[in-house]
């Protein structure tokens, strides 16, 4: 049996229609997964102590301001989900939520020409890969923001990432998620 690689969809944060395109892709994926009767977990991974790694907590912070029914946000600026507590947060999610649909969100490193792009893909996120950490994979689907390029000294690259780039990505991701969830949920009222 051949193992297929999940498709990765890219959205350029510098293009004006990226939020609408991201929303449309998320809606297609929600339909494919048929999440209408499942609780949704937005698991926003990262640390507020590193500019490049703060994407997840920033997205979580923005999304937590808009409580939606059947949606729980884990990982905010006040309560980040990071390498040191990821396993315990996953256990907490599994204990408190019955078969939720998990969307994992994190910063990533990529090629120079993809810095500033948001990616959306099926399947679990593998956090920590860009900085050579072994952490548990999580999520039914995942969204990443490419905050810097990979190469040498990845931890330093995350420390010196421009906050303006991270904020632009956080705005795009949170807007795309919020708009797609609001539209998707309105179809099932």
Coordinates of C-alpha atoms in Angstrom, one line a residue:
X1 CA 0.0 0.0 0.0
X2 CA 1.4 3.4 -1.0
X3 CA 1.5 6.1 1.6
X4 CA 0.3 9.4 0.3
X5 CA 1.7 12.7 1.4
X6 CA -1.0 15.1 2.5
X7 CA -1.5 18.2 0.3
X8 CA -0.1 21.4 1.6
X9 CA -1.9 24.7 0.6
X10 CA 0.1 27.9 0.7
X11 CA -1.3 31.4 1.3
X12 CA 0.9 34.5 1.0
X13 CA 0.3 37.0 3.8
X14 CA 1.4 39.9 1.6
X15 CA -1.5 39.3 -0.9
X16 CA -4.8 41.1 -0.2
X17 CA -7.1 38.1 -0.9
X18 CA -5.2 35.6 1.3
X19 CA -7.7 35.7 4.2
X20 CA -10.6 34.9 1.8
X21 CA -8.6 32.2 0.1
X22 CA -7.6 30.7 3.5
X23 CA -11.2 30.8 4.7
X24 CA -12.4 29.0 1.5
X25 CA -9.8 26.3 1.9
X26 CA -10.7 25.8 5.6
X27 CA -14.4 25.5 4.7
X28 CA -13.6 22.8 2.1
X29 CA -11.6 20.9 4.6
X30 CA -14.3 21.2 7.3
X31 CA -16.7 19.7 4.8
X32 CA -14.3 16.9 3.9
X33 CA -13.8 16.1 7.5
X34 CA -17.6 16.6 8.3
X35 CA -16.9 18.3 11.6
X36 CA -20.5 19.5 12.1
X37 CA -21.2 17.4 15.2
X38 CA -17.7 17.4 16.8
X39 CA -16.2 19.8 19.3
X40 CA -13.4 21.8 17.8
X41 CA -10.1 22.4 19.6
X42 CA -7.8 25.1 18.4
X43 CA -4.4 24.1 19.8
X44 CA -2.1 27.1 19.4
X45 CA 1.5 26.0 20.1
X46 CA 4.5 28.2 20.9
X47 CA 6.1 30.4 23.4
X48 CA 5.7 34.1 24.1
X49 CA 9.4 34.3 25.1
X50 CA 10.6 34.1 21.5
X51 CA 9.4 36.4 18.8
X52 CA 9.4 33.7 16.1
X53 CA 7.8 31.1 18.3
X54 CA 5.0 33.5 19.5
X55 CA 2.8 32.9 16.5
X56 CA 0.7 30.2 18.2
X57 CA 0.0 32.1 21.4
X58 CA -0.8 35.3 19.4
X59 CA -3.3 33.4 17.3
X60 CA -4.8 31.8 20.5
X61 CA -5.0 35.2 22.1
X62 CA -6.9 36.7 19.2
X63 CA -9.3 33.8 18.8
X64 CA -10.1 33.5 22.5
X65 CA -11.7 37.0 22.3
X66 CA -14.5 35.4 20.1
X67 CA -16.1 32.6 22.0
X68 CA -17.8 30.2 19.6
X69 CA -20.0 27.3 20.6
X70 CA -18.3 23.9 20.4
X71 CA -14.9 25.6 20.1
X72 CA -12.1 25.6 22.7
X73 CA -8.8 27.4 22.4
X74 CA -5.7 26.1 24.1
X75 CA -2.5 28.2 23.9
X76 CA -2.7 31.9 24.5
X77 CA -0.3 34.7 25.6
X78 CA -1.6 34.2 29.2
X79 CA -1.4 30.4 29.1
X80 CA 0.9 29.2 26.3
X81 CA 1.2 25.6 25.1
X82 CA 4.9 24.9 24.5
X83 CA 7.5 22.2 24.5
X84 CA 7.6 21.9 28.3
X85 CA 3.8 21.4 28.8
X86 CA 2.6 20.1 25.4
X87 CA 2.2 16.5 26.6
X88 CA 0.2 17.5 29.7
X89 CA -2.1 19.8 27.6
X90 CA -2.7 16.9 25.1
X91 CA -3.7 14.7 28.1
X92 CA -5.9 17.5 29.4
X93 CA -7.6 17.8 26.0
X94 CA -8.2 14.0 25.8
X95 CA -9.6 13.9 29.3
X96 CA -12.0 16.9 28.9
X97 CA -13.2 16.5 25.3
X98 CA -14.8 13.4 23.6
X99 CA -13.3 12.8 20.2
X100 CA -12.7 16.5 19.3
X101 CA -11.5 17.7 15.9
X102 CA -8.1 19.3 16.7
X103 CA -6.6 22.0 14.5
X104 CA -3.0 22.5 15.6
X105 CA -1.4 25.9 14.9
X106 CA 2.3 26.7 15.1
X107 CA 5.2 28.7 13.7
X108 CA 7.5 27.0 11.3
X109 CA 10.7 27.6 9.4
X110 CA 10.9 27.1 5.7
X111 CA 12.6 28.2 2.5
X112 CA 13.5 31.8 2.0
X113 CA 10.8 32.2 -0.7
X114 CA 8.1 30.9 1.6
X115 CA 8.8 33.2 4.6
X116 CA 5.5 35.0 5.2
X117 CA 3.3 32.2 3.9
X118 CA 0.6 30.3 5.9
X119 CA 0.3 26.6 5.2
X120 CA -2.8 24.4 5.7
X121 CA -2.5 20.6 5.6
X122 CA -4.3 17.5 6.6
X123 CA -3.0 15.3 9.4
X124 CA -1.1 16.0 12.5
X125 CA 1.4 18.8 13.2
X126 CA 4.9 17.7 14.2
X127 CA 6.0 20.6 16.5
X128 CA 9.6 21.2 17.2
X129 CA 11.0 19.7 13.9
X130 CA 12.4 23.0 12.8
X131 CA 14.5 23.3 16.0
X132 CA 15.4 19.6 16.3
X133 CA 13.1 18.8 19.2
X134 CA 11.1 15.6 19.5
X135 CA 7.6 16.4 20.6
X136 CA 4.3 14.5 20.2
X137 CA 2.5 14.9 16.9
X138 CA -1.0 16.3 17.3
X139 CA -4.0 17.4 15.2
X140 CA -6.5 16.2 12.6
X141 CA -5.2 19.1 10.5
X142 CA -2.7 21.8 11.0
X143 CA -1.9 25.4 10.1
X144 CA 1.5 26.9 10.2
X145 CA 3.0 30.3 9.6
X146 CA 6.4 30.4 8.1
X147 CA 8.2 33.0 10.2
X148 CA 11.7 32.6 9.0
X149 CA 14.0 30.5 6.8
X150 CA 15.6 27.3 8.0
X151 CA 19.3 26.7 7.9
X152 CA 21.8 27.0 10.6
X153 CA 21.1 28.0 14.2
X154 CA 17.3 27.7 14.0
X155 CA 16.8 28.8 17.7
X156 CA 18.6 32.0 17.0
X157 CA 16.6 32.6 13.9
X158 CA 13.4 32.3 15.9
X159 CA 14.8 34.8 18.5
X160 CA 15.6 37.3 15.8
X161 CA 12.4 37.0 13.7
X162 CA 10.7 40.3 13.1
X163 CA 7.5 40.8 15.2
X164 CA 5.8 42.6 12.3
X165 CA 6.0 39.4 10.2
X166 CA 4.7 37.3 13.0
X167 CA 1.8 39.7 13.7
X168 CA 0.9 39.7 10.0
X169 CA 0.7 35.9 9.9
X170 CA -1.2 35.8 13.2
X171 CA -3.8 38.2 11.8
X172 CA -4.2 36.2 8.7
X173 CA -4.5 32.9 10.5
X174 CA -6.9 34.1 13.2
X175 CA -9.1 35.9 10.6
X176 CA -9.2 32.9 8.3
X177 CA -10.1 30.5 11.2
X178 CA -12.7 32.8 12.7
X179 CA -14.5 33.6 9.5
X180 CA -14.5 30.0 8.3
X181 CA -15.8 28.6 11.6
X182 CA -18.5 31.3 11.9
X183 CA -19.7 30.5 8.4
X184 CA -19.5 26.7 8.8
X185 CA -21.4 26.8 12.1
X186 CA -24.1 29.1 10.7
X187 CA -24.9 26.4 8.1
X188 CA -25.8 24.0 10.9
X189 CA -28.1 26.1 13.0

